């Protein structure tokens, strides 16, 4: 079955004009068709990834608003009326992590397979700092000085917060969402640890990809990480996973990052060789089938088989089922966007409005809890989880609009000005290459020895994470 979203789309020049068979004012010949093999540019824009980030961001917002109003869990910690459909929204975090794993590792995968130069580690770290910390510092300082001024006097606690190391200290997190303004930033702190470790991991995978076993060996190594992560999580239950370290520390999420990195290797290998992988062929044949898998897995996460939202700890069986379901949801949503270009899911999440929301999602993610707190405490004169289910529907459009506004202001006034001013610019290639066009954006063809900047992502989210700004600004996580 096909839909209108599966219909091939003409490439555009970024200004709304078609480049497919277009002629210039002087009657120039139609542009040549793009070759099957294109060398990846230093800043490739993948709008559907931003679209997926927008979806994950709204999942986080909806879950937190359902908690604040009592629709998901009441003020006594008991399940609310929406628990059977909303408790699975926590899968947004694995989605963010798969995005980060894919986007941030993809430049290294391309380099190992010979389609670009390896990113410079110093540039990579600098771009990570620029992408994450300026807006994060604005957010943390605002919440400390306005809502938690008494906490600002704790010097080492403030240092841990400002350096995104607070995930290591349980007291810093203040896990009750009714009392904290930065509860959601535990996941950002977890990703920061991944940013720090990525060059070392990329070096190991580079050696594997360059060996005679190539991509299969690298994929086996990443598969081993998933198995080890799953085994460790199950083995530590029921003492975890709803309390650190298994929920919040990096080792509790390595499997999702590894899956994102595996997608990067598969996509990079296809781009380098022009040969579709077996998984890529399956995804292309049934992209909507993978999304259907994600829907089924999401339904399972809302059942007691994956643990109730009021459970302090999960049994080994519940922890295992939840992990498999989260992995299935995140992979099922991401795979068609990466491996089935032009498919219905990829086209759906490449819609301009969805991509724009993904572009400003970092600010939405940071500020939405502050907006909820101010709304519930001061506008509604209530407290956490006491308003009732009806208030969820009343406040959802209001909180969403203010959160998007805050995200846009953060993006416009902080994120992009900092990136444009301080980011290391890509070096110019010695020889100008003819611009080729994919259906999703402009890819600059360059020789395998072309010089590129240190980080293909100038996000994160990002993800990881690159999440994108514009095609010119590069994909940002």
Short mmCIF file of C-alpha atoms in Angstrom, two decimals:
data_model
loop_
_atom_site.label_atom_id
_atom_site.label_comp_id
_atom_site.label_asym_id
_atom_site.label_seq_id
_atom_site.Cartn_x
_atom_site.Cartn_y
_atom_site.Cartn_z
CA UNK A 1 0.00 0.00 0.00
CA UNK A 2 1.29 3.45 -0.88
CA UNK A 3 0.18 6.87 0.19
CA UNK A 4 0.71 10.36 -1.13
CA UNK A 5 3.66 10.61 1.23
CA UNK A 6 5.39 7.78 -0.66
CA UNK A 7 5.22 9.68 -3.95
CA UNK A 8 8.68 10.80 -5.13
CA UNK A 9 9.35 14.44 -4.38
CA UNK A 10 11.16 16.88 -6.62
CA UNK A 11 14.34 18.39 -5.23
CA UNK A 12 14.31 22.10 -4.53
CA UNK A 13 16.97 24.75 -4.51
CA UNK A 14 16.13 25.85 -0.95
CA UNK A 15 14.03 28.82 -2.20
CA UNK A 16 11.02 26.80 -3.29
CA UNK A 17 12.15 26.37 -6.90
CA UNK A 18 12.46 22.94 -8.41
CA UNK A 19 15.88 21.78 -9.58
CA UNK A 20 14.59 18.74 -11.36
CA UNK A 21 14.74 19.47 -15.04
CA UNK A 22 14.82 23.20 -14.40
CA UNK A 23 16.36 25.56 -16.90
CA UNK A 24 18.05 28.87 -16.32
CA UNK A 25 17.04 32.24 -17.64
CA UNK A 26 19.31 31.77 -20.60
CA UNK A 27 17.77 28.42 -21.48
CA UNK A 28 20.49 26.31 -19.94
CA UNK A 29 20.21 22.56 -20.16
CA UNK A 30 18.53 20.62 -17.39
CA UNK A 31 20.75 19.84 -14.43
CA UNK A 32 22.37 16.41 -14.67
CA UNK A 33 20.89 13.69 -12.56
CA UNK A 34 22.60 13.10 -9.26
CA UNK A 35 24.97 10.16 -9.36
CA UNK A 36 24.32 7.09 -7.29
CA UNK A 37 27.47 7.71 -5.27
CA UNK A 38 27.90 11.07 -3.61
CA UNK A 39 30.66 12.03 -1.25
CA UNK A 40 29.14 13.25 1.98
CA UNK A 41 29.52 16.92 2.69
CA UNK A 42 30.88 18.25 5.94
CA UNK A 43 27.46 19.55 6.99
CA UNK A 44 24.69 17.36 5.65
CA UNK A 45 21.20 18.41 6.59
CA UNK A 46 18.68 15.63 7.34
CA UNK A 47 15.38 17.35 8.07
CA UNK A 48 13.49 14.21 9.07
CA UNK A 49 15.88 13.71 11.98
CA UNK A 50 14.90 17.14 13.25
CA UNK A 51 11.29 16.11 12.76
CA UNK A 52 11.82 13.04 14.94
CA UNK A 53 13.47 15.22 17.56
CA UNK A 54 10.36 17.42 17.55
CA UNK A 55 8.18 14.36 18.17
CA UNK A 56 10.37 13.24 21.09
CA UNK A 57 10.36 16.74 22.57
CA UNK A 58 6.57 16.91 22.59
CA UNK A 59 6.44 13.44 24.15
CA UNK A 60 8.52 14.80 27.03
CA UNK A 61 6.34 17.92 27.33
CA UNK A 62 3.09 15.92 27.33
CA UNK A 63 4.41 13.43 29.90
CA UNK A 64 5.52 16.19 32.27
CA UNK A 65 2.28 18.13 31.92
CA UNK A 66 0.32 14.95 32.61
CA UNK A 67 2.37 14.57 35.80
CA UNK A 68 1.92 18.21 36.84
CA UNK A 69 -1.86 18.04 36.40
CA UNK A 70 -2.33 14.58 37.90
CA UNK A 71 -3.47 12.95 34.67
CA UNK A 72 -0.54 10.51 34.71
CA UNK A 73 0.21 10.18 38.41
CA UNK A 74 -1.44 11.85 41.41
CA UNK A 75 0.16 13.67 44.31
CA UNK A 76 0.21 10.42 46.32
CA UNK A 77 2.21 8.62 43.63
CA UNK A 78 -0.76 6.54 42.43
CA UNK A 79 -1.42 5.98 38.68
CA UNK A 80 -3.70 8.55 37.08
CA UNK A 81 -6.42 8.01 34.46
CA UNK A 82 -4.02 8.40 31.52
CA UNK A 83 -1.45 5.88 32.74
CA UNK A 84 -2.53 3.25 30.19
CA UNK A 85 -1.70 5.50 27.24
CA UNK A 86 0.95 7.92 28.55
CA UNK A 87 3.35 6.03 30.79
CA UNK A 88 5.21 4.91 27.66
CA UNK A 89 6.07 8.51 26.75
CA UNK A 90 9.34 8.02 28.64
CA UNK A 91 10.56 6.32 25.45
CA UNK A 92 11.35 9.84 24.25
CA UNK A 93 14.76 9.57 25.95
CA UNK A 94 15.86 6.49 23.96
CA UNK A 95 14.68 8.30 20.81
CA UNK A 96 16.91 11.27 21.66
CA UNK A 97 19.83 8.94 22.29
CA UNK A 98 19.48 7.03 19.02
CA UNK A 99 19.41 10.39 17.23
CA UNK A 100 22.59 11.45 19.03
CA UNK A 101 24.32 8.16 18.36
CA UNK A 102 23.53 8.42 14.65
CA UNK A 103 24.23 12.08 14.02
CA UNK A 104 27.36 12.49 16.09
CA UNK A 105 29.05 9.29 15.00
CA UNK A 106 28.12 9.55 11.29
CA UNK A 107 31.10 11.80 10.36
CA UNK A 108 33.53 9.30 11.85
CA UNK A 109 31.79 6.42 10.06
CA UNK A 110 32.05 8.30 6.77
CA UNK A 111 35.72 8.99 7.42
CA UNK A 112 36.49 5.35 8.16
CA UNK A 113 34.80 4.35 4.89
CA UNK A 114 36.67 6.96 2.87
CA UNK A 115 34.02 9.52 1.96
CA UNK A 116 35.38 12.40 4.03
CA UNK A 117 38.21 13.32 6.35
CA UNK A 118 37.90 12.44 10.00
CA UNK A 119 36.62 15.24 12.25
CA UNK A 120 39.24 16.99 14.33
CA UNK A 121 38.67 16.06 17.93
CA UNK A 122 39.36 19.59 19.19
CA UNK A 123 36.83 21.03 16.77
CA UNK A 124 34.31 18.37 17.74
CA UNK A 125 34.60 19.16 21.45
CA UNK A 126 34.45 22.90 20.82
CA UNK A 127 31.30 22.56 18.77
CA UNK A 128 29.72 20.39 21.46
CA UNK A 129 30.42 23.10 24.05
CA UNK A 130 29.00 25.81 21.78
CA UNK A 131 25.91 23.81 20.97
CA UNK A 132 24.96 22.78 24.49
CA UNK A 133 26.38 25.02 27.18
CA UNK A 134 25.52 28.67 26.33
CA UNK A 135 21.76 28.09 26.38
CA UNK A 136 22.12 25.56 29.21
CA UNK A 137 24.02 28.11 31.33
CA UNK A 138 21.34 30.73 30.69
CA UNK A 139 18.70 28.22 31.79
CA UNK A 140 20.53 26.99 34.92
CA UNK A 141 21.45 30.50 36.09
CA UNK A 142 17.86 31.67 35.58
CA UNK A 143 16.36 28.80 37.53
CA UNK A 144 18.94 29.09 40.31
CA UNK A 145 18.64 32.85 40.78
CA UNK A 146 14.85 33.12 40.42
CA UNK A 147 13.48 29.88 41.84
CA UNK A 148 16.29 28.36 43.90
CA UNK A 149 18.34 31.28 45.18
CA UNK A 150 18.99 29.56 48.48
CA UNK A 151 20.62 26.70 46.59
CA UNK A 152 23.04 28.93 44.68
CA UNK A 153 25.24 29.29 47.76
CA UNK A 154 26.29 25.64 47.57
CA UNK A 155 29.45 26.17 45.49
CA UNK A 156 30.20 22.58 44.49
CA UNK A 157 26.57 21.83 43.74
CA UNK A 158 26.48 24.86 41.45
CA UNK A 159 29.69 23.72 39.75
CA UNK A 160 28.20 20.28 39.12
CA UNK A 161 25.08 21.86 37.67
CA UNK A 162 26.99 24.28 35.46
CA UNK A 163 29.23 21.52 34.08
CA UNK A 164 26.34 19.07 33.56
CA UNK A 165 27.83 16.60 36.02
CA UNK A 166 24.86 16.65 38.38
CA UNK A 167 23.64 13.27 37.19
CA UNK A 168 26.40 11.79 39.35
CA UNK A 169 24.86 13.17 42.55
CA UNK A 170 21.38 12.08 43.55
CA UNK A 171 20.75 15.13 45.74
CA UNK A 172 21.57 17.55 42.91
CA UNK A 173 18.73 16.20 40.79
CA UNK A 174 15.88 16.81 43.26
CA UNK A 175 13.82 14.20 41.49
CA UNK A 176 10.36 15.37 42.56
CA UNK A 177 9.11 17.21 39.44
CA UNK A 178 7.00 19.42 41.65
CA UNK A 179 10.06 20.85 43.37
CA UNK A 180 12.70 21.15 40.68
CA UNK A 181 13.16 23.24 37.56
CA UNK A 182 15.85 21.13 35.93
CA UNK A 183 14.66 17.56 36.52
CA UNK A 184 14.71 16.91 32.78
CA UNK A 185 18.38 17.84 32.40
CA UNK A 186 19.57 14.51 33.80
CA UNK A 187 19.32 13.17 30.25
CA UNK A 188 21.39 16.08 28.89
CA UNK A 189 24.06 15.34 31.50
CA UNK A 190 24.03 11.69 30.40
CA UNK A 191 24.52 12.76 26.79
CA UNK A 192 27.40 15.04 27.75
CA UNK A 193 29.24 11.96 29.01
CA UNK A 194 28.63 10.34 25.62
CA UNK A 195 30.02 13.43 23.89
CA UNK A 196 33.16 13.10 25.99
CA UNK A 197 33.61 9.41 25.21
CA UNK A 198 32.70 9.43 21.51
CA UNK A 199 36.18 10.15 20.02
CA UNK A 200 37.62 7.15 21.88
CA UNK A 201 34.75 4.91 20.78
CA UNK A 202 35.09 6.22 17.22
CA UNK A 203 38.79 5.34 17.24
CA UNK A 204 38.02 1.73 18.20
CA UNK A 205 35.31 1.44 15.55
CA UNK A 206 37.60 3.09 12.99
CA UNK A 207 40.12 0.30 13.49
CA UNK A 208 37.33 -2.25 13.11
CA UNK A 209 35.99 -0.64 9.93
CA UNK A 210 39.50 -0.49 8.45
CA UNK A 211 40.19 -4.14 9.23
CA UNK A 212 39.60 -6.94 6.74
CA UNK A 213 36.31 -7.71 8.50
CA UNK A 214 35.08 -4.12 7.99
CA UNK A 215 31.53 -3.05 8.82
CA UNK A 216 30.37 -6.50 10.02
CA UNK A 217 32.99 -6.44 12.78
CA UNK A 218 32.01 -2.92 13.85
CA UNK A 219 28.34 -3.90 13.92
CA UNK A 220 29.12 -6.99 15.98
CA UNK A 221 30.98 -4.81 18.50
CA UNK A 222 28.03 -2.44 18.77
CA UNK A 223 25.65 -5.37 19.05
CA UNK A 224 27.77 -6.61 21.94
CA UNK A 225 27.28 -3.25 23.66
CA UNK A 226 23.50 -3.61 23.32
CA UNK A 227 23.57 -7.16 24.72
CA UNK A 228 25.86 -6.13 27.61
CA UNK A 229 23.67 -3.10 28.39
CA UNK A 230 20.52 -5.22 28.39
CA UNK A 231 22.13 -7.94 30.51
CA UNK A 232 23.46 -5.49 33.08
CA UNK A 233 20.09 -3.71 33.37
CA UNK A 234 18.20 -6.97 33.91
CA UNK A 235 20.83 -8.33 36.28
CA UNK A 236 20.64 -5.25 38.54
CA UNK A 237 16.86 -5.41 38.87
CA UNK A 238 14.90 -5.10 41.10
CA UNK A 239 17.42 -2.89 42.94
CA UNK A 240 17.12 -0.54 39.93
CA UNK A 241 16.18 0.76 37.33
CA UNK A 242 14.03 3.57 38.67
CA UNK A 243 16.88 4.94 40.74
CA UNK A 244 20.47 5.73 39.75
CA UNK A 245 22.79 4.51 38.54
CA UNK A 246 20.96 2.30 36.06
CA UNK A 247 18.39 4.87 34.97
CA UNK A 248 20.43 8.03 34.70
CA UNK A 249 24.09 7.17 34.26
CA UNK A 250 25.49 6.71 30.77
CA UNK A 251 25.94 2.96 31.16
CA UNK A 252 22.18 2.61 31.51
CA UNK A 253 21.68 3.97 27.97
CA UNK A 254 24.70 2.74 26.02
CA UNK A 255 22.57 0.28 24.06
CA UNK A 256 20.43 3.01 22.51
CA UNK A 257 23.48 5.06 21.55
CA UNK A 258 25.05 1.93 20.05
CA UNK A 259 21.97 1.34 17.88
CA UNK A 260 22.20 4.91 16.58
CA UNK A 261 25.88 4.39 15.78
CA UNK A 262 25.04 1.13 14.00
CA UNK A 263 22.54 3.00 11.81
CA UNK A 264 25.30 5.49 11.02
CA UNK A 265 27.62 2.69 9.87
CA UNK A 266 24.95 1.07 7.71
CA UNK A 267 24.02 4.39 6.09
CA UNK A 268 27.67 5.39 5.62
CA UNK A 269 28.53 2.03 4.04
CA UNK A 270 25.63 2.36 1.61
CA UNK A 271 26.76 5.88 0.67
CA UNK A 272 30.38 4.75 0.24
CA UNK A 273 29.76 1.63 -1.83
CA UNK A 274 26.43 2.33 -3.51
CA UNK A 275 25.25 -1.10 -2.34
CA UNK A 276 22.14 -1.34 -0.23
CA UNK A 277 22.41 -3.36 2.96
CA UNK A 278 19.98 -6.19 3.66
CA UNK A 279 18.41 -4.15 6.46
CA UNK A 280 18.16 -1.14 4.17
CA UNK A 281 16.26 -3.18 1.58
CA UNK A 282 13.85 -4.46 4.22
CA UNK A 283 13.23 -0.95 5.57
CA UNK A 284 12.68 0.45 2.07
CA UNK A 285 10.17 -2.26 1.26
CA UNK A 286 8.10 -1.59 4.37
CA UNK A 287 8.93 1.74 6.07
CA UNK A 288 5.43 2.01 7.53
CA UNK A 289 5.83 -1.51 8.88
CA UNK A 290 8.69 -0.29 11.07
CA UNK A 291 6.52 2.52 12.37
CA UNK A 292 3.78 -0.05 13.05
CA UNK A 293 6.34 -2.03 15.05
CA UNK A 294 7.07 1.13 17.05
CA UNK A 295 3.36 1.62 17.77
CA UNK A 296 2.93 -1.98 18.98
CA UNK A 297 6.04 -1.73 21.16
CA UNK A 298 4.80 1.58 22.59
CA UNK A 299 1.50 -0.08 23.51
CA UNK A 300 3.41 -2.75 25.44
CA UNK A 301 5.34 -0.12 27.41
CA UNK A 302 2.00 1.08 28.80
CA UNK A 303 1.18 -2.31 30.30
CA UNK A 304 2.12 -3.81 33.65
CA UNK A 305 4.36 -6.24 31.76
CA UNK A 306 6.81 -3.38 31.39
CA UNK A 307 6.20 -2.13 34.91
CA UNK A 308 3.70 0.29 36.35
CA UNK A 309 4.56 3.96 36.67
CA UNK A 310 4.14 3.74 40.45
CA UNK A 311 6.58 0.83 40.80
CA UNK A 312 9.65 1.83 42.79
CA UNK A 313 11.63 -0.97 41.18
CA UNK A 314 11.03 -3.31 38.25
CA UNK A 315 11.42 -7.06 38.29
CA UNK A 316 14.05 -8.50 35.93
CA UNK A 317 11.30 -9.53 33.52
CA UNK A 318 9.72 -6.08 33.57
CA UNK A 319 13.08 -4.37 33.11
CA UNK A 320 13.88 -6.61 30.15
CA UNK A 321 10.51 -6.08 28.47
CA UNK A 322 10.69 -2.32 28.97
CA UNK A 323 14.20 -2.19 27.48
CA UNK A 324 13.19 -4.23 24.41
CA UNK A 325 10.07 -2.13 23.92
CA UNK A 326 11.97 1.16 24.20
CA UNK A 327 14.60 -0.09 21.78
CA UNK A 328 11.91 -1.23 19.33
CA UNK A 329 10.07 2.09 19.45
CA UNK A 330 13.19 4.22 18.96
CA UNK A 331 14.67 1.99 16.24
CA UNK A 332 11.33 1.53 14.47
CA UNK A 333 10.82 5.29 14.23
CA UNK A 334 14.41 6.15 13.25
CA UNK A 335 15.28 3.41 10.73
CA UNK A 336 12.99 4.59 7.88
CA UNK A 337 14.32 8.15 8.24
CA UNK A 338 17.93 6.99 7.86
CA UNK A 339 17.70 3.98 5.56
CA UNK A 340 14.63 4.74 3.41
CA UNK A 341 15.11 8.21 1.96
CA UNK A 342 11.97 9.47 0.24
CA UNK A 343 9.72 7.03 2.11
CA UNK A 344 6.44 8.12 3.61
CA UNK A 345 7.72 8.40 7.19
CA UNK A 346 10.77 10.36 6.07
CA UNK A 347 8.66 12.74 4.04
CA UNK A 348 6.13 13.19 6.84
CA UNK A 349 8.76 14.28 9.36
CA UNK A 350 10.47 16.48 6.77
CA UNK A 351 7.51 18.85 6.66
CA UNK A 352 8.67 22.42 7.21
CA UNK A 353 6.75 23.12 10.40
CA UNK A 354 7.83 19.86 12.04
CA UNK A 355 11.47 20.49 11.11
CA UNK A 356 11.28 24.02 12.51
CA UNK A 357 9.99 22.72 15.84
CA UNK A 358 12.86 20.24 15.93
CA UNK A 359 15.25 23.08 15.24
CA UNK A 360 14.15 25.00 18.34
CA UNK A 361 13.55 21.89 20.45
CA UNK A 362 16.54 22.41 22.74
CA UNK A 363 14.95 25.51 24.23
CA UNK A 364 11.55 23.82 24.44
CA UNK A 365 13.13 20.92 26.31
CA UNK A 366 14.91 23.21 28.77
CA UNK A 367 12.17 25.73 29.55
CA UNK A 368 8.94 23.72 29.53
CA UNK A 369 9.14 22.64 33.19
CA UNK A 370 9.66 26.23 34.34
CA UNK A 371 6.62 27.27 32.32
CA UNK A 372 4.55 24.47 33.87
CA UNK A 373 5.65 25.39 37.36
CA UNK A 374 4.82 29.07 36.93
CA UNK A 375 1.48 28.19 35.33
CA UNK A 376 0.39 25.74 38.03
CA UNK A 377 1.78 27.57 41.05
CA UNK A 378 1.05 31.20 40.21
CA UNK A 379 -1.63 31.27 37.50
CA UNK A 380 -3.69 28.30 38.73
CA UNK A 381 -2.82 28.73 42.43
CA UNK A 382 -2.39 24.98 42.78
CA UNK A 383 0.39 22.46 43.29
CA UNK A 384 1.93 19.46 41.60
CA UNK A 385 -0.51 16.73 40.46
CA UNK A 386 -3.56 18.37 42.09
CA UNK A 387 -5.38 20.06 39.22
CA UNK A 388 -7.05 17.00 37.71
CA UNK A 389 -7.40 15.47 34.28
CA UNK A 390 -9.54 18.23 32.78
CA UNK A 391 -6.80 20.77 33.43
CA UNK A 392 -4.42 18.74 31.27
CA UNK A 393 -6.46 19.48 28.14
CA UNK A 394 -6.97 23.11 29.12
CA UNK A 395 -3.28 23.76 29.80
CA UNK A 396 -1.77 21.71 26.96
CA UNK A 397 -2.15 24.32 24.18
CA UNK A 398 -1.19 27.15 26.55
CA UNK A 399 1.97 25.45 27.86
CA UNK A 400 2.89 24.20 24.40
CA UNK A 401 2.63 27.67 22.87
CA UNK A 402 4.73 29.29 25.60
CA UNK A 403 7.32 26.49 25.44
CA UNK A 404 7.66 26.83 21.67
CA UNK A 405 7.99 30.60 22.07
CA UNK A 406 10.71 30.11 24.69
CA UNK A 407 12.45 27.63 22.40
CA UNK A 408 12.36 30.05 19.48
CA UNK A 409 13.69 32.92 21.58
CA UNK A 410 16.49 30.73 22.91
CA UNK A 411 17.38 29.61 19.40
CA UNK A 412 17.25 33.10 17.93
CA UNK A 413 18.92 35.08 20.72
CA UNK A 414 21.42 32.57 22.12
CA UNK A 415 21.98 29.36 20.19
CA UNK A 416 22.45 30.58 16.62
CA UNK A 417 24.33 33.83 17.43
CA UNK A 418 26.85 31.86 19.49
CA UNK A 419 27.30 29.20 16.82
CA UNK A 420 27.69 31.71 14.01
CA UNK A 421 30.19 33.77 15.98
CA UNK A 422 32.42 31.10 17.50
CA UNK A 423 32.04 27.92 15.49
CA UNK A 424 35.08 26.74 13.54
CA UNK A 425 34.13 27.27 9.91
CA UNK A 426 34.64 24.48 7.39
CA UNK A 427 37.79 24.83 5.32
CA UNK A 428 37.17 25.56 1.68
CA UNK A 429 37.93 22.82 -0.79
CA UNK A 430 40.80 23.52 -3.19
CA UNK A 431 38.62 22.80 -6.16
CA UNK A 432 35.00 23.80 -6.52
CA UNK A 433 32.75 20.85 -7.12
CA UNK A 434 29.48 20.70 -8.91
CA UNK A 435 26.54 20.86 -6.53
CA UNK A 436 24.33 17.83 -6.57
CA UNK A 437 20.89 17.67 -5.03
CA UNK A 438 19.11 15.01 -3.02
CA UNK A 439 15.39 15.13 -2.47
CA UNK A 440 15.98 16.31 1.07
CA UNK A 441 18.55 19.02 0.54
CA UNK A 442 21.84 20.08 -1.01
CA UNK A 443 24.83 17.76 -0.82
CA UNK A 444 28.10 19.20 -2.02
CA UNK A 445 30.05 16.65 -3.98
CA UNK A 446 33.72 16.61 -2.98
CA UNK A 447 36.71 14.35 -3.51
CA UNK A 448 37.47 11.79 -0.84
CA UNK A 449 40.37 13.94 0.27
CA UNK A 450 38.29 17.08 0.67
CA UNK A 451 38.98 19.01 3.84
CA UNK A 452 36.13 19.34 6.27
CA UNK A 453 35.52 20.92 9.61
CA UNK A 454 35.97 19.11 12.84
CA UNK A 455 32.34 18.49 13.60
CA UNK A 456 29.63 17.68 11.13
CA UNK A 457 27.15 18.53 13.76
CA UNK A 458 26.72 21.99 15.09
CA UNK A 459 23.60 21.16 17.04
CA UNK A 460 20.36 17.84 20.62
CA UNK A 461 19.44 17.68 20.39
CA UNK A 462 22.06 16.82 19.00
CA UNK A 463 20.57 15.10 19.98
CA UNK A 464 23.16 14.67 19.85
CA UNK A 465 22.48 16.11 19.06
CA UNK A 466 23.42 18.00 15.69
CA UNK A 467 19.85 18.96 15.50
CA UNK A 468 19.65 21.16 12.74
CA UNK A 469 19.47 24.80 12.35
CA UNK A 470 19.27 25.31 8.65
CA UNK A 471 21.04 23.45 5.86
CA UNK A 472 23.61 26.23 5.97
CA UNK A 473 24.04 25.98 9.72
CA UNK A 474 24.40 22.22 9.69
CA UNK A 475 22.56 19.50 11.56
CA UNK A 476 22.66 19.94 15.31
CA UNK A 477 22.39 17.30 17.96
#
